[in-house]
Coordinates of C-alpha atoms in Angstrom, one line a residue:
M4 CA 3.3 18.6 -33.5
L5 CA 1.6 16.0 -31.4
E6 CA -1.1 17.5 -28.9
V7 CA -0.7 15.6 -25.4
A8 CA -3.8 15.4 -23.5
V9 CA -2.7 15.0 -19.1
L10 CA -5.1 13.0 -17.2
S11 CA -4.6 13.6 -13.1
G12 CA -5.0 11.0 -10.4
I13 CA -3.2 9.9 -7.3
G14 CA 0.2 8.6 -7.5
V15 CA 0.7 5.6 -5.3
C16 CA 4.3 3.8 -6.2
A17 CA 6.8 6.8 -7.4
G18 CA 8.6 6.4 -11.0
V19 CA 8.3 8.1 -14.3
T20 CA 8.0 5.6 -17.4
G21 CA 5.9 5.5 -20.4
G22 CA 4.6 3.0 -23.5
P23 CA 1.8 2.0 -25.3
L24 CA -1.5 1.7 -23.1
L25 CA -3.2 -1.5 -23.4
R26 CA -6.4 -2.1 -21.4
I27 CA -7.1 -5.5 -19.2
A28 CA -9.8 -7.9 -21.0
A29 CA -13.5 -7.3 -20.4
A30 CA -15.6 -9.2 -18.0
P31 CA -17.7 -11.8 -19.5
A32 CA -21.1 -10.7 -20.3
L33 CA -24.1 -12.7 -19.1
P34 CA -26.4 -14.3 -21.4
A35 CA -30.3 -14.2 -21.1
P36 CA -31.6 -16.2 -18.1
V37 CA -32.6 -19.8 -18.7
P38 CA -35.0 -22.0 -16.8
V39 CA -34.1 -24.3 -14.2
D40 CA -35.1 -27.7 -14.4
D41 CA -33.0 -29.5 -11.2
V42 CA -32.5 -26.9 -8.6
E43 CA -30.2 -28.8 -6.5
A44 CA -28.0 -29.6 -9.7
E45 CA -27.7 -25.8 -10.6
V46 CA -26.7 -25.3 -7.1
Q47 CA -24.0 -27.5 -7.1
R48 CA -22.7 -25.9 -10.5
A49 CA -22.5 -22.8 -9.4
V50 CA -20.7 -24.1 -5.9
A51 CA -18.2 -26.1 -8.0
A52 CA -17.7 -22.8 -10.0
L53 CA -16.9 -20.7 -6.7
A54 CA -14.6 -23.5 -5.5
E55 CA -12.6 -23.9 -9.2
V56 CA -11.8 -20.2 -8.4
V57 CA -10.7 -20.4 -5.0
A58 CA -8.4 -23.2 -6.6
D59 CA -7.0 -21.1 -8.8
L60 CA -6.5 -18.2 -6.6
S61 CA -4.7 -20.5 -4.3
R62 CA -2.3 -22.3 -7.0
R63 CA -1.5 -18.4 -8.0
A64 CA -0.9 -17.7 -4.2
D65 CA 1.5 -20.4 -4.4
R66 CA 3.5 -20.0 -7.2
A67 CA 3.8 -15.9 -6.4
A68 CA 7.2 -14.8 -6.0
D69 CA 6.2 -12.0 -3.6
E70 CA 4.7 -13.0 -0.5
T71 CA 2.6 -9.5 -0.7
V72 CA 1.2 -10.8 -3.5
A73 CA 0.8 -14.2 -2.4
E74 CA -1.1 -12.9 1.1
V75 CA -3.5 -10.9 -1.0
L76 CA -4.3 -13.7 -3.5
R77 CA -5.2 -15.8 -0.2
A78 CA -7.3 -13.2 1.3
E79 CA -9.1 -12.8 -2.4
A80 CA -9.5 -16.9 -1.7
L81 CA -11.0 -16.4 1.4
M82 CA -13.9 -14.2 0.0
A83 CA -14.9 -16.8 -2.7
D84 CA -14.9 -19.8 -0.1
D85 CA -17.4 -18.2 2.2
E86 CA -20.5 -20.0 3.4
E87 CA -22.3 -17.0 3.5
L88 CA -21.6 -16.5 -0.1
R89 CA -22.8 -20.1 -1.0
D90 CA -26.1 -19.8 1.2
A91 CA -26.9 -16.6 -1.3
V92 CA -26.1 -18.7 -4.6
R93 CA -28.4 -21.5 -3.2
E94 CA -31.3 -19.0 -2.5
H95 CA -30.9 -17.0 -6.0
V96 CA -31.1 -20.5 -7.4
E97 CA -34.2 -21.5 -5.2
G98 CA -35.6 -18.5 -6.5
G99 CA -35.7 -19.3 -9.9
A100 CA -32.3 -17.8 -11.4
D101 CA -29.7 -20.3 -13.4
A102 CA -26.4 -20.6 -12.1
P103 CA -24.7 -17.7 -13.7
H104 CA -27.2 -15.4 -12.8
A105 CA -27.4 -16.5 -9.1
V106 CA -23.7 -15.8 -8.7
D107 CA -23.8 -12.8 -10.0
A108 CA -26.6 -11.4 -7.7
A109 CA -25.1 -13.0 -4.8
F110 CA -22.0 -11.0 -5.4
G111 CA -23.8 -8.3 -6.3
A112 CA -25.6 -7.8 -2.8
F113 CA -22.3 -8.2 -1.4
R114 CA -21.0 -5.4 -3.5
E115 CA -23.8 -3.1 -2.1
M116 CA -22.9 -4.0 1.4
F117 CA -19.4 -3.5 1.1
A118 CA -19.8 0.0 -0.9
E119 CA -22.0 1.3 1.5
A120 CA -19.5 0.7 4.6
G121 CA -17.0 2.9 3.0
G122 CA -13.5 3.0 3.7
Y123 CA -11.1 -0.3 3.7
L124 CA -14.2 -2.5 2.7
A125 CA -15.3 -0.2 -0.3
E126 CA -12.0 -0.4 -1.5
R127 CA -12.2 -4.6 -1.9
V128 CA -15.6 -4.0 -4.1
A129 CA -13.3 -4.4 -6.9
D130 CA -12.2 -8.0 -5.4
L131 CA -16.2 -9.0 -5.7
D132 CA -16.1 -8.0 -9.0
D133 CA -12.9 -10.0 -10.1
L134 CA -14.4 -13.1 -8.1
R135 CA -17.9 -12.6 -9.7
D136 CA -16.1 -12.1 -13.3
R137 CA -14.4 -15.2 -12.7
A138 CA -17.3 -17.9 -11.5
V139 CA -19.1 -16.5 -14.3
A140 CA -16.3 -17.3 -16.9
V141 CA -16.1 -20.8 -15.4
L142 CA -20.2 -21.5 -16.0
L143 CA -19.8 -20.0 -19.6
G144 CA -16.9 -22.1 -20.1
L145 CA -14.9 -18.9 -21.0
P146 CA -11.3 -18.5 -20.1
M147 CA -10.8 -16.4 -16.8
P148 CA -9.8 -12.8 -17.1
G149 CA -6.4 -11.8 -17.1
V150 CA -3.6 -8.9 -18.1
P151 CA -2.6 -8.9 -21.6
Q152 CA 0.4 -10.9 -23.0
P153 CA 1.2 -9.0 -26.1
G154 CA 4.9 -9.6 -26.2
F155 CA 6.5 -6.3 -25.6
P156 CA 6.5 -4.0 -22.8
Y157 CA 3.2 -1.9 -22.4
V158 CA 1.4 0.6 -19.6
L159 CA -1.5 -1.7 -18.1
A160 CA -5.1 0.2 -17.5
A161 CA -8.0 -1.0 -16.0
R162 CA -10.9 0.3 -14.3
D163 CA -9.2 -1.3 -11.1
L164 CA -7.2 -4.3 -10.9
A165 CA -7.8 -7.4 -8.7
P166 CA -5.2 -9.3 -6.6
A167 CA -5.6 -12.1 -9.3
D168 CA -5.1 -10.1 -12.3
T169 CA -1.5 -9.1 -11.4
A170 CA -0.4 -12.6 -9.8
D171 CA 1.6 -13.6 -13.0
L172 CA 2.1 -9.9 -14.0
D173 CA 5.7 -9.8 -15.5
P174 CA 7.2 -6.4 -14.0
E175 CA 9.4 -6.6 -17.3
Q176 CA 6.3 -6.6 -19.5
V177 CA 4.0 -4.2 -17.8
L178 CA 5.6 -0.7 -17.3
A179 CA 3.0 1.1 -15.3
L180 CA -0.5 0.5 -13.8
V181 CA -3.1 3.5 -14.3
T182 CA -6.8 2.6 -13.1
E183 CA -9.8 4.8 -13.1
I184 CA -10.9 3.9 -9.4
G185 CA -9.0 3.0 -6.2
G186 CA -7.3 4.4 -3.7
P187 CA -3.5 4.5 -1.9
T188 CA -4.7 1.4 0.2
S189 CA -6.1 -0.4 -2.4
H190 CA -5.1 -3.8 -4.0
T191 CA -3.4 -2.1 -7.0
A192 CA -1.3 0.4 -4.8
I193 CA -0.5 -2.4 -2.4
L194 CA 0.7 -4.8 -5.5
A195 CA 2.3 -1.9 -7.1
R196 CA 4.4 -1.0 -4.6
A197 CA 5.7 -4.7 -4.2
L198 CA 6.4 -4.9 -7.6
G199 CA 7.9 -1.5 -8.0
L200 CA 5.9 -0.5 -10.7
P201 CA 5.1 3.2 -11.2
A202 CA 1.3 3.2 -10.5
V203 CA -1.8 5.8 -10.9
V204 CA -5.1 4.9 -9.4
A205 CA -8.1 7.1 -9.4
C206 CA -7.5 8.6 -12.6
P207 CA -10.5 9.4 -14.4
G208 CA -10.8 9.2 -18.2
V209 CA -7.9 6.4 -18.7
L210 CA -10.3 4.0 -19.8
G211 CA -11.1 6.3 -22.9
V212 CA -7.6 6.1 -24.0
A213 CA -7.3 4.3 -27.3
E214 CA -5.2 0.9 -26.9
H215 CA -1.6 1.3 -28.2
T216 CA -1.7 5.2 -27.6
L217 CA 1.4 6.4 -26.3
V218 CA 1.4 7.8 -22.6
L219 CA 4.0 8.7 -19.9
V220 CA 3.1 7.9 -16.5
D221 CA 4.2 9.5 -13.2
G222 CA 4.0 7.7 -10.0
S223 CA 4.6 10.4 -8.0
T224 CA 2.7 13.0 -8.9
G225 CA -0.5 11.1 -10.3
R226 CA 0.2 12.7 -13.9
V227 CA -0.3 10.6 -17.3
E228 CA 0.4 12.0 -20.4
V229 CA -1.6 11.2 -23.2
G230 CA -0.4 10.9 -26.4
V231 CA 3.2 11.8 -26.5
S232 CA 5.9 11.1 -28.9
A233 CA 8.2 8.3 -28.7
A234 CA 11.0 10.6 -28.0
S235 CA 9.6 11.0 -24.8
V236 CA 9.2 7.6 -24.1
A237 CA 12.5 6.8 -24.9
A238 CA 14.1 9.9 -22.8
A239 CA 11.5 8.6 -19.8
G240 CA 12.9 5.1 -19.8
A241 CA 16.6 6.4 -20.1
L242 CA 16.2 8.5 -17.0
A243 CA 14.9 5.3 -15.3
E244 CA 18.2 3.3 -16.2
A245 CA 20.3 6.0 -15.2
A246 CA 18.5 6.0 -11.9
I247 CA 19.6 2.0 -11.6
D248 CA 23.0 1.2 -10.3
D249 CA 24.7 -1.0 -8.1
N250 CA 26.0 1.6 -5.8
A251 CA 26.1 0.2 -2.3
E252 CA 26.8 3.2 -0.5
P253 CA 25.0 4.8 2.3
G254 CA 22.8 7.3 1.4
R255 CA 24.1 11.0 1.7
T256 CA 24.2 14.5 0.1
A257 CA 26.9 15.4 -2.1
D258 CA 28.9 16.6 1.1
G259 CA 28.3 13.6 2.8
H260 CA 25.6 14.4 5.2
A261 CA 23.8 11.2 6.2
V262 CA 20.4 10.4 5.2
K263 CA 19.5 6.5 6.0
L264 CA 17.9 5.0 3.0
L265 CA 15.8 1.8 4.3
A266 CA 13.2 -0.4 2.8
N267 CA 9.6 -1.1 3.3
V268 CA 8.9 -4.8 4.0
G269 CA 6.1 -6.8 5.1
S270 CA 7.8 -10.4 5.6
V271 CA 11.1 -12.2 5.3
K272 CA 10.4 -12.7 1.6
N273 CA 10.6 -9.1 1.0
V274 CA 14.5 -9.3 2.5
P275 CA 16.3 -10.2 -0.5
A276 CA 14.8 -7.2 -3.0
A277 CA 15.9 -5.2 0.0
D278 CA 19.6 -6.4 0.0
Q279 CA 19.5 -6.3 -3.6
A280 CA 18.9 -2.8 -3.7
H281 CA 21.6 -2.2 -0.8
A282 CA 18.9 -1.1 2.0
E283 CA 20.7 0.0 5.3
G284 CA 18.1 -1.1 7.2
I285 CA 14.4 -1.7 7.3
G286 CA 12.6 1.6 8.1
L287 CA 8.8 0.1 8.0
F288 CA 8.0 -3.4 8.9
R289 CA 4.4 -3.9 8.3
T290 CA 2.8 -6.6 10.6
E291 CA -0.4 -6.8 9.2
L292 CA -0.1 -9.4 6.6
L293 CA 0.2 -12.0 9.8
F294 CA -3.4 -11.0 11.1
L295 CA -5.1 -10.2 7.5
D296 CA -8.4 -12.3 7.3
R297 CA -7.7 -14.2 10.4
T298 CA -10.6 -15.2 12.8
S299 CA -8.8 -15.7 15.3
E300 CA -5.7 -13.5 16.2
P301 CA -2.4 -15.2 15.5
T302 CA -0.5 -16.8 18.7
R303 CA 2.5 -15.6 20.4
D304 CA 4.5 -18.2 18.8
E305 CA 3.4 -17.6 15.5
Q306 CA 3.9 -13.7 15.6
I307 CA 7.6 -14.6 17.2
G308 CA 8.6 -16.9 14.3
A309 CA 7.5 -14.0 11.9
Y310 CA 9.4 -11.3 13.0
R311 CA 12.3 -13.3 14.1
D312 CA 12.6 -14.4 10.4
V313 CA 13.1 -10.7 9.3
F314 CA 15.1 -9.7 12.6
R315 CA 17.9 -12.6 11.3
A316 CA 17.5 -11.8 8.1
M317 CA 18.7 -8.1 8.8
A318 CA 21.2 -8.7 11.4
G319 CA 23.7 -5.9 12.3
R320 CA 20.9 -3.3 10.9
R321 CA 18.1 -1.3 11.7
V322 CA 14.5 -2.6 11.9
V323 CA 11.7 -0.6 12.6
I324 CA 8.7 -2.5 13.1
R325 CA 5.2 -1.2 13.2
T326 CA 2.7 -2.5 15.8
L327 CA -0.5 -3.6 14.2
D328 CA -2.1 -0.9 11.8
A329 CA -5.6 -1.8 11.4
G330 CA -9.1 -0.9 12.6
A331 CA -12.6 0.5 11.5
D332 CA -11.1 1.5 8.2
K333 CA -9.0 -1.7 7.9
P334 CA -11.2 -4.2 9.8
L335 CA -9.7 -7.3 11.0
P336 CA -12.1 -10.3 11.6
F337 CA -10.9 -11.4 14.6
L338 CA -11.2 -7.7 16.2
K339 CA -14.8 -8.0 16.0
Q340 CA -15.6 -4.1 15.5
E341 CA -18.4 -2.5 15.4
G342 CA -19.2 -0.2 12.2
E343 CA -18.4 3.5 12.4
P344 CA -19.9 6.3 10.4
N345 CA -16.3 7.7 9.9
P346 CA -14.1 5.0 9.9
A347 CA -10.7 7.1 9.1
L348 CA -11.6 9.1 12.1
G349 CA -12.3 6.5 14.0
I350 CA -10.8 3.3 16.4
R351 CA -7.8 2.9 14.2
G352 CA -4.0 1.9 14.7
L353 CA -2.9 2.6 18.5
R354 CA -6.4 3.4 19.4
V355 CA -7.2 0.0 18.7
A356 CA -5.7 -0.9 22.3
R357 CA -8.2 1.1 23.7
Q358 CA -10.8 -2.0 23.1
R359 CA -8.1 -4.5 22.9
P360 CA -5.3 -3.4 25.1
D361 CA -4.4 -7.4 25.0
V362 CA -3.6 -7.5 21.2
L363 CA -1.4 -4.9 21.7
T364 CA 0.5 -6.7 24.9
T365 CA 0.7 -9.7 23.1
Q366 CA 2.7 -8.4 19.9
L367 CA 5.2 -6.3 21.9
A368 CA 5.8 -9.6 24.0
A369 CA 6.2 -11.0 20.6
I370 CA 8.6 -8.7 19.2
A371 CA 10.4 -8.8 22.3
A372 CA 11.0 -12.7 22.4
A373 CA 12.0 -12.4 18.6
A374 CA 14.3 -9.4 19.5
D375 CA 16.5 -11.6 21.8
D376 CA 19.9 -12.4 20.4
C377 CA 18.6 -11.7 16.5
G378 CA 21.8 -9.5 15.9
A379 CA 19.3 -6.7 14.3
D380 CA 18.8 -3.2 16.0
V381 CA 15.2 -3.4 16.3
W382 CA 12.9 -0.3 17.2
V383 CA 9.3 -0.6 17.4
M384 CA 6.7 2.2 16.6
A385 CA 2.9 2.7 16.9
P386 CA 0.4 3.9 14.3
M387 CA -2.0 6.7 14.5
V388 CA -0.8 8.6 17.4
S389 CA -2.2 12.0 18.0
T390 CA -1.3 13.1 21.7
L391 CA 1.7 13.4 24.1
T392 CA -0.3 11.3 26.1
E393 CA -0.7 8.4 24.1
A394 CA 2.9 8.6 23.0
T395 CA 3.9 8.2 26.7
A396 CA 1.7 5.5 27.3
F397 CA 3.2 3.4 24.1
A398 CA 6.9 4.2 25.3
A399 CA 5.7 2.8 28.7
A400 CA 4.5 -0.4 27.1
V401 CA 7.4 -0.9 25.0
H402 CA 10.0 -0.8 27.4
E403 CA 8.2 -2.7 30.3
A404 CA 8.2 -5.3 27.5
G405 CA 12.1 -4.9 27.1
L406 CA 12.4 -3.3 24.0
P407 CA 14.8 0.0 24.2
K408 CA 13.5 1.9 21.3
A409 CA 10.0 3.3 20.9
G410 CA 8.9 5.6 18.1
V411 CA 5.4 6.9 17.0
M412 CA 4.3 7.7 13.5
I413 CA 3.4 11.3 12.6
E414 CA 0.1 11.1 10.4
V415 CA -2.3 13.1 12.1
P416 CA -1.5 17.1 12.2
A417 CA -2.1 17.3 15.9
A418 CA 1.4 15.3 16.5
A419 CA 3.2 17.2 13.8
L420 CA 2.4 20.4 15.5
R421 CA 3.7 18.6 18.9
A422 CA 6.6 16.8 17.7
A423 CA 8.7 18.6 19.9
D424 CA 6.7 17.5 22.9
L425 CA 6.5 14.1 21.8
L426 CA 10.4 13.5 21.1
R427 CA 10.7 14.2 25.1
A428 CA 8.5 11.0 25.4
V429 CA 9.8 8.8 22.4
D430 CA 13.2 7.9 21.0
F431 CA 11.9 8.5 17.3
L432 CA 9.4 9.9 14.7
S433 CA 8.2 8.1 11.5
I434 CA 6.1 10.7 9.6
G435 CA 3.4 8.6 7.2
T436 CA 3.0 11.4 4.5
N437 CA -0.1 9.5 3.2
D438 CA -2.6 9.8 6.4
L439 CA -1.1 13.1 7.2
S440 CA -2.2 14.6 3.6
Q441 CA -5.4 13.1 4.3
Y442 CA -5.9 14.5 7.4
T443 CA -4.1 18.3 7.0
F444 CA -6.2 18.6 3.8
A445 CA -9.5 17.0 4.8
A446 CA -9.1 15.1 1.5
D447 CA -10.3 11.6 1.6
R448 CA -7.7 9.3 -0.1
M449 CA -10.2 7.3 -2.0
C450 CA -11.3 10.5 -4.1
G451 CA -9.6 10.9 -7.4
D452 CA -11.2 14.6 -7.8
L453 CA -9.2 15.7 -4.6
A454 CA -5.9 14.3 -5.9
E455 CA -3.9 17.9 -6.1
L456 CA -4.7 18.1 -2.5
L457 CA -2.7 14.8 -1.6
D458 CA 0.2 15.8 -3.6
P459 CA 3.4 15.4 -1.2
W460 CA 4.6 18.6 -2.8
Q461 CA 1.8 21.0 -1.2
P462 CA 3.8 23.2 1.2
A463 CA 1.4 22.9 3.9
L464 CA 2.4 19.3 4.5
L465 CA 5.8 20.4 3.9
Q466 CA 5.6 22.7 7.0
L467 CA 4.1 20.1 8.9
I468 CA 7.3 18.2 7.9
A469 CA 9.7 20.7 8.7
I470 CA 8.3 21.0 12.1
C471 CA 9.1 17.6 13.1
G472 CA 12.6 18.1 11.3
A473 CA 13.7 20.7 13.5
A474 CA 12.3 19.1 16.5
G475 CA 14.5 16.1 15.6
R476 CA 17.7 18.6 15.2
D477 CA 16.6 20.0 18.5
T478 CA 16.9 17.1 20.3
G479 CA 19.2 14.7 18.6
K480 CA 16.9 12.2 17.6
P481 CA 15.9 10.5 14.3
V482 CA 12.8 11.7 12.0
G483 CA 12.0 9.4 9.1
V484 CA 9.6 9.2 6.2
C485 CA 8.1 5.9 5.4
G486 CA 5.2 7.2 3.5
E487 CA 5.2 7.5 -0.5
A488 CA 6.9 10.5 0.0
A489 CA 10.1 9.1 0.5
A490 CA 10.4 7.0 -2.8
D491 CA 10.1 10.3 -4.7
P492 CA 13.8 11.2 -6.1
L493 CA 12.7 14.8 -6.9
L494 CA 11.3 15.2 -3.2
A495 CA 14.2 13.4 -1.6
P496 CA 16.6 16.3 -1.2
V497 CA 13.9 18.8 -0.2
L498 CA 13.1 16.3 2.9
A499 CA 16.7 16.3 3.6
G500 CA 16.8 19.9 4.3
L501 CA 13.6 19.6 6.2
G502 CA 15.6 17.5 8.6
V503 CA 14.3 14.4 7.7
S504 CA 17.3 12.2 8.5
S505 CA 16.0 8.8 7.0
L506 CA 13.9 7.8 4.1
S507 CA 12.1 4.4 4.0
M508 CA 10.5 2.8 0.4
S509 CA 9.9 -0.2 -2.0
P510 CA 13.2 -1.7 -2.5
R511 CA 13.2 -0.7 -6.2
A512 CA 13.0 2.8 -5.5
L513 CA 15.9 3.1 -3.4
P514 CA 18.6 3.6 -6.3
G515 CA 16.9 6.6 -7.7
V516 CA 16.6 8.0 -4.1
R517 CA 20.1 7.6 -3.9
A518 CA 21.7 9.0 -6.8
A519 CA 19.3 11.9 -6.3
L520 CA 20.6 12.6 -2.7
G521 CA 24.3 12.7 -4.0
R522 CA 23.5 15.4 -6.6
Y523 CA 23.3 18.4 -3.8
S524 CA 25.1 19.7 -1.1
Y525 CA 23.2 19.7 2.3
A526 CA 22.8 23.3 2.3
E527 CA 21.2 23.3 -1.3
C528 CA 18.6 20.6 0.1
R529 CA 18.5 23.3 3.0
R530 CA 17.8 26.2 0.4
L531 CA 15.4 24.2 -1.7
A532 CA 13.2 23.2 1.6
D533 CA 12.9 26.5 2.6
L534 CA 11.9 27.3 -1.2
A535 CA 9.2 24.8 -1.6
V536 CA 7.8 25.3 2.0
A537 CA 7.4 29.1 1.2
A538 CA 5.9 28.1 -2.5
P539 CA 2.2 28.9 -3.1
D540 CA 1.4 25.7 -4.5
A541 CA 2.4 22.0 -4.8
A542 CA 3.2 22.8 -8.6
A543 CA 5.3 26.0 -7.6
A544 CA 7.4 23.8 -5.1
R545 CA 8.2 21.0 -7.8
K546 CA 9.3 23.1 -10.1
L547 CA 11.9 24.1 -8.0
M548 CA 13.7 20.9 -8.7
G549 CA 13.7 22.0 -12.6

């Protein structure tokens, strides 16, 4: 009998699958330093290597099938094409370092600054490491790092994944992603969701697993089982296949209680996947991609064009667009924000309007112009709302812009506890379970050691969702979930029983969630929800589903 070991991390993209584990290729090793005879020639050699990395990333972005992947690659290319980086390389060469060591030292200094900054910038450390490895490989005449191409399906393991690692990734070959570090907003998580791959991050010990060992990966719970049998892998695959169907029916329970099934998108390029999965609309249109790495704010016309493309593609259906979700923890250059001691608790989301009200005003005007005569049912929501005062002010701004539906995200306990009050001011609520978990349990989403506290099955989290669901039932207003919890087929019936009226997720997760809802009556969903909230812990709550 096989002895199965269990590793734990943070699940960032739902789904269960299994296969042999393979690791990403090791970074090129630096050779011994060599004397530099011609400083200027050595500087130009290093700069040329950086330029080749930029060109390679740009080519990958141009051929990427998914716009989210393309935007992330372009952002990484911008990091390599930085004047301060080139100046740092020059300084190290002038100090006596050869090109490979100068590149390594320059990236090392930036790496240290990013790591000390914490939050979003700390998550970009993996990108800096990848850029360094690529530039060094060019200088040494070696192939740039990349994912394995063994010719059979496998689970990819790495310390972390940079955007370039996954640009050419084939979802038919790579079954799941598991990384030793990272968090829910790391590029690994972003790309996994875009590709619909089960993924676990912050999973200590995964790099100690021997290659070709059979593993099972649960992207909902963050559980990785090591040393499983081929039969277990086959069973997981069969369940995954069974969840994929062409059912175009609206989301509903076995007895017809409606739960709208919506898709999360970042641009119009994501809409075909939503259509293919029979999404009933868009439950989360992230607008951040348009703002990424901009030194100046996108113009009103640029924004109108990007929003209108999605609205027109979704004519006749609901589109919930979120205003800019950025700030100290996810800094955007054009905002020019100062550093904060605790960015997760600082100026982010709607709070940015305290310092830059013009950004919100321009965005709302652009959304209103794009929504005019587009045929879609456009709703607008704000992230990081904590109080009734904030919700009331946002709703007023939305309505002043000429938009009929204003809502807020529930990401902090204060908002969840006063959900009934908020629904007097706004038209709907959308629960972001990732941040709500973090703030409820005072557990940093980047800390793998606290992964069990971020489990969406935690009864305290479910109780907060229940408060929101009850407020929605009492007022007759919609309450949705757009966090990772929405993509968990096992959790979907429980969320419906808690009063959630819509679930929004990666398009690839829609068939499994649709099928799961159809197995239970609404009364059974209510009963399971009550039991889950009353459970002593997340594991006990999950066991209710068998």
